[in-house]
Amino acid sequence: MTETKTERYVTYAAFDDFKKHDFQEVRDDIKDIRTELKGIHSEMNDIRMDLSDFKGEMRGELKSLNVRIDQIFESLKFYKMMIVVLFLTPLVDRMISFFFEH
C-alpha cells in the first residue's frame, strides 16, 4: 500500500507563483467577460431604441390603416344608401301613381 503525502502548507514563493499564474488567468477572463457584456449591453440598447422606433412607426401605420378602413365603410354606406334609393324610387312612384291616379 502506497502512502500519499499531502502537504498542508505551501511556501510563499509557491503561493505567489500560483497567484500570479492561475489568478491572473481568472482575472483576465473576468475582464474579457466584462468587456463582452458592455458590448452586449450597448447592442441591447441599440435594439431597444430600434424597437421603440419601429413600435412608433407601426402605431402610425395602424392609425392610417384604421382611417382608410373607416373611409371605405363610410363610402360603402353611401353606396348602399344610393342603391336603396335607386331601387325604391320606382317602387314609390308606382305606389303613388296606383293610389292617387285611380
PDB file of C-alpha atoms in Angstrom:
ATOM      1  CA  MET A   1       0.000   0.000   0.000  1.00  0.00           C
ATOM      2  CA  THR A   2       1.399   3.317  -1.002  1.00  0.00           C
ATOM      3  CA  GLU A   3       1.062   6.269   1.203  1.00  0.00           C
ATOM      4  CA  THR A   4       0.207   9.606  -0.243  1.00  0.00           C
ATOM      5  CA  LYS A   5       1.730  12.504   1.458  1.00  0.00           C
ATOM      6  CA  THR A   6      -0.337  15.660   1.463  1.00  0.00           C
ATOM      7  CA  GLU A   7       1.337  18.889   2.157  1.00  0.00           C
ATOM      8  CA  ARG A   8      -0.529  21.062   4.480  1.00  0.00           C
ATOM      9  CA  TYR A   9       1.424  24.228   3.953  1.00  0.00           C
ATOM     10  CA  VAL A  10       2.986  25.766   0.863  1.00  0.00           C
ATOM     11  CA  THR A  11       5.775  28.242   0.642  1.00  0.00           C
ATOM     12  CA  TYR A  12       5.174  31.895  -0.128  1.00  0.00           C
ATOM     13  CA  ALA A  13       7.037  31.519  -3.408  1.00  0.00           C
ATOM     14  CA  ALA A  14       4.814  28.625  -4.491  1.00  0.00           C
ATOM     15  CA  PHE A  15       1.677  30.520  -3.461  1.00  0.00           C
ATOM     16  CA  ASP A  16       2.821  33.683  -5.262  1.00  0.00           C
ATOM     17  CA  ASP A  17       3.533  31.625  -8.372  1.00  0.00           C
ATOM     18  CA  PHE A  18       0.069  30.092  -8.107  1.00  0.00           C
ATOM     19  CA  LYS A  19      -1.487  33.539  -7.603  1.00  0.00           C
ATOM     20  CA  LYS A  20       0.338  35.082 -10.500  1.00  0.00           C
ATOM     21  CA  HIS A  21      -0.422  32.318 -12.941  1.00  0.00           C
ATOM     22  CA  ASP A  22      -3.864  30.948 -12.086  1.00  0.00           C
ATOM     23  CA  PHE A  23      -5.472  34.020 -10.544  1.00  0.00           C
ATOM     24  CA  GLN A  24      -4.236  36.195 -13.384  1.00  0.00           C
ATOM     25  CA  GLU A  25      -5.946  33.909 -15.905  1.00  0.00           C
ATOM     26  CA  VAL A  26      -9.174  34.183 -13.946  1.00  0.00           C
ATOM     27  CA  ARG A  27      -8.828  37.969 -13.736  1.00  0.00           C
ATOM     28  CA  ASP A  28      -8.162  38.190 -17.469  1.00  0.00           C
ATOM     29  CA  ASP A  29     -11.201  36.021 -18.175  1.00  0.00           C
ATOM     30  CA  ILE A  30     -13.345  38.231 -15.931  1.00  0.00           C
ATOM     31  CA  LYS A  31     -12.089  41.359 -17.722  1.00  0.00           C
ATOM     32  CA  ASP A  32     -12.872  39.771 -21.096  1.00  0.00           C
ATOM     33  CA  ILE A  33     -16.360  38.861 -19.928  1.00  0.00           C
ATOM     34  CA  ARG A  34     -16.928  42.408 -18.638  1.00  0.00           C
ATOM     35  CA  THR A  35     -15.911  43.944 -21.964  1.00  0.00           C
ATOM     36  CA  GLU A  36     -18.117  41.472 -23.838  1.00  0.00           C
ATOM     37  CA  LEU A  37     -21.035  42.290 -21.535  1.00  0.00           C
ATOM     38  CA  LYS A  38     -20.528  46.017 -22.108  1.00  0.00           C
ATOM     39  CA  GLY A  39     -20.665  45.385 -25.853  1.00  0.00           C
ATOM     40  CA  ILE A  40     -23.771  43.241 -25.495  1.00  0.00           C
ATOM     41  CA  HIS A  41     -25.365  45.899 -23.272  1.00  0.00           C
ATOM     42  CA  SER A  42     -24.769  48.617 -25.860  1.00  0.00           C
ATOM     43  CA  GLU A  43     -26.142  46.347 -28.601  1.00  0.00           C
ATOM     44  CA  MET A  44     -29.227  45.678 -26.462  1.00  0.00           C
ATOM     45  CA  ASN A  45     -29.741  49.430 -26.029  1.00  0.00           C
ATOM     46  CA  ASP A  46     -29.494  49.884 -29.802  1.00  0.00           C
ATOM     47  CA  ILE A  47     -32.024  47.097 -30.340  1.00  0.00           C
ATOM     48  CA  ARG A  48     -34.326  48.641 -27.716  1.00  0.00           C
ATOM     49  CA  MET A  49     -34.147  52.015 -29.481  1.00  0.00           C
ATOM     50  CA  ASP A  50     -34.819  50.395 -32.868  1.00  0.00           C
ATOM     51  CA  LEU A  51     -37.794  48.516 -31.439  1.00  0.00           C
ATOM     52  CA  SER A  52     -39.275  51.661 -29.917  1.00  0.00           C
ATOM     53  CA  ASP A  53     -38.871  53.464 -33.260  1.00  0.00           C
ATOM     54  CA  PHE A  54     -40.462  50.507 -35.040  1.00  0.00           C
ATOM     55  CA  LYS A  55     -43.287  50.496 -32.498  1.00  0.00           C
ATOM     56  CA  GLY A  56     -43.995  54.173 -33.173  1.00  0.00           C
ATOM     57  CA  GLU A  57     -43.943  53.610 -36.932  1.00  0.00           C
ATOM     58  CA  MET A  58     -46.313  50.652 -36.626  1.00  0.00           C
ATOM     59  CA  ARG A  59     -48.713  52.693 -34.489  1.00  0.00           C
ATOM     60  CA  GLY A  60     -48.778  55.374 -37.179  1.00  0.00           C
ATOM     61  CA  GLU A  61     -49.317  52.786 -39.908  1.00  0.00           C
ATOM     62  CA  LEU A  62     -52.141  51.147 -37.954  1.00  0.00           C
ATOM     63  CA  LYS A  63     -53.818  54.502 -37.367  1.00  0.00           C
ATOM     64  CA  SER A  64     -53.676  55.369 -41.062  1.00  0.00           C
ATOM     65  CA  LEU A  65     -54.950  51.892 -41.956  1.00  0.00           C
ATOM     66  CA  ASN A  66     -57.800  52.333 -39.488  1.00  0.00           C
ATOM     67  CA  VAL A  67     -58.706  55.680 -41.071  1.00  0.00           C
ATOM     68  CA  ARG A  68     -58.666  54.116 -44.539  1.00  0.00           C
ATOM     69  CA  ILE A  69     -60.899  51.247 -43.441  1.00  0.00           C
ATOM     70  CA  ASP A  70     -63.305  53.718 -41.819  1.00  0.00           C
ATOM     71  CA  GLN A  71     -63.418  55.694 -45.070  1.00  0.00           C
ATOM     72  CA  ILE A  72     -64.125  52.516 -47.030  1.00  0.00           C
ATOM     73  CA  PHE A  73     -67.013  51.661 -44.701  1.00  0.00           C
ATOM     74  CA  GLU A  74     -68.403  55.188 -44.969  1.00  0.00           C
ATOM     75  CA  SER A  75     -68.282  55.043 -48.769  1.00  0.00           C
ATOM     76  CA  LEU A  76     -69.934  51.608 -48.714  1.00  0.00           C
ATOM     77  CA  LYS A  77     -72.715  53.016 -46.535  1.00  0.00           C
ATOM     78  CA  PHE A  78     -73.211  55.835 -49.037  1.00  0.00           C
ATOM     79  CA  TYR A  79     -73.345  53.421 -51.980  1.00  0.00           C
ATOM     80  CA  LYS A  80     -75.767  51.152 -50.129  1.00  0.00           C
ATOM     81  CA  MET A  81     -77.994  54.128 -49.471  1.00  0.00           C
ATOM     82  CA  MET A  82     -77.824  55.171 -53.136  1.00  0.00           C
ATOM     83  CA  ILE A  83     -78.714  51.652 -54.294  1.00  0.00           C
ATOM     84  CA  VAL A  84     -81.681  51.551 -51.914  1.00  0.00           C
ATOM     85  CA  VAL A  85     -82.848  54.972 -53.129  1.00  0.00           C
ATOM     86  CA  LEU A  86     -82.457  53.954 -56.779  1.00  0.00           C
ATOM     87  CA  PHE A  87     -84.488  50.800 -56.280  1.00  0.00           C
ATOM     88  CA  LEU A  88     -87.102  52.332 -54.016  1.00  0.00           C
ATOM     89  CA  THR A  89     -87.775  55.404 -56.167  1.00  0.00           C
ATOM     90  CA  PRO A  90     -89.541  53.483 -58.967  1.00  0.00           C
ATOM     91  CA  LEU A  91     -91.465  51.456 -56.399  1.00  0.00           C
ATOM     92  CA  VAL A  92     -92.632  54.568 -54.566  1.00  0.00           C
ATOM     93  CA  ASP A  93     -93.531  56.193 -57.892  1.00  0.00           C
ATOM     94  CA  ARG A  94     -95.669  53.192 -58.847  1.00  0.00           C
ATOM     95  CA  MET A  95     -97.356  53.146 -55.456  1.00  0.00           C
ATOM     96  CA  ILE A  96     -98.164  56.857 -55.638  1.00  0.00           C
ATOM     97  CA  SER A  97     -99.464  56.552 -59.166  1.00  0.00           C
ATOM     98  CA  PHE A  98    -101.521  53.483 -58.239  1.00  0.00           C
ATOM     99  CA  PHE A  99    -103.188  55.028 -55.196  1.00  0.00           C
ATOM    100  CA  PHE A 100    -103.681  58.569 -56.388  1.00  0.00           C
ATOM    101  CA  GLU A 101    -104.417  58.149 -60.068  1.00  0.00           C
ATOM    102  CA  HIS A 102    -107.121  55.540 -59.769  1.00  0.00           C
TER     103      HIS A 102
END
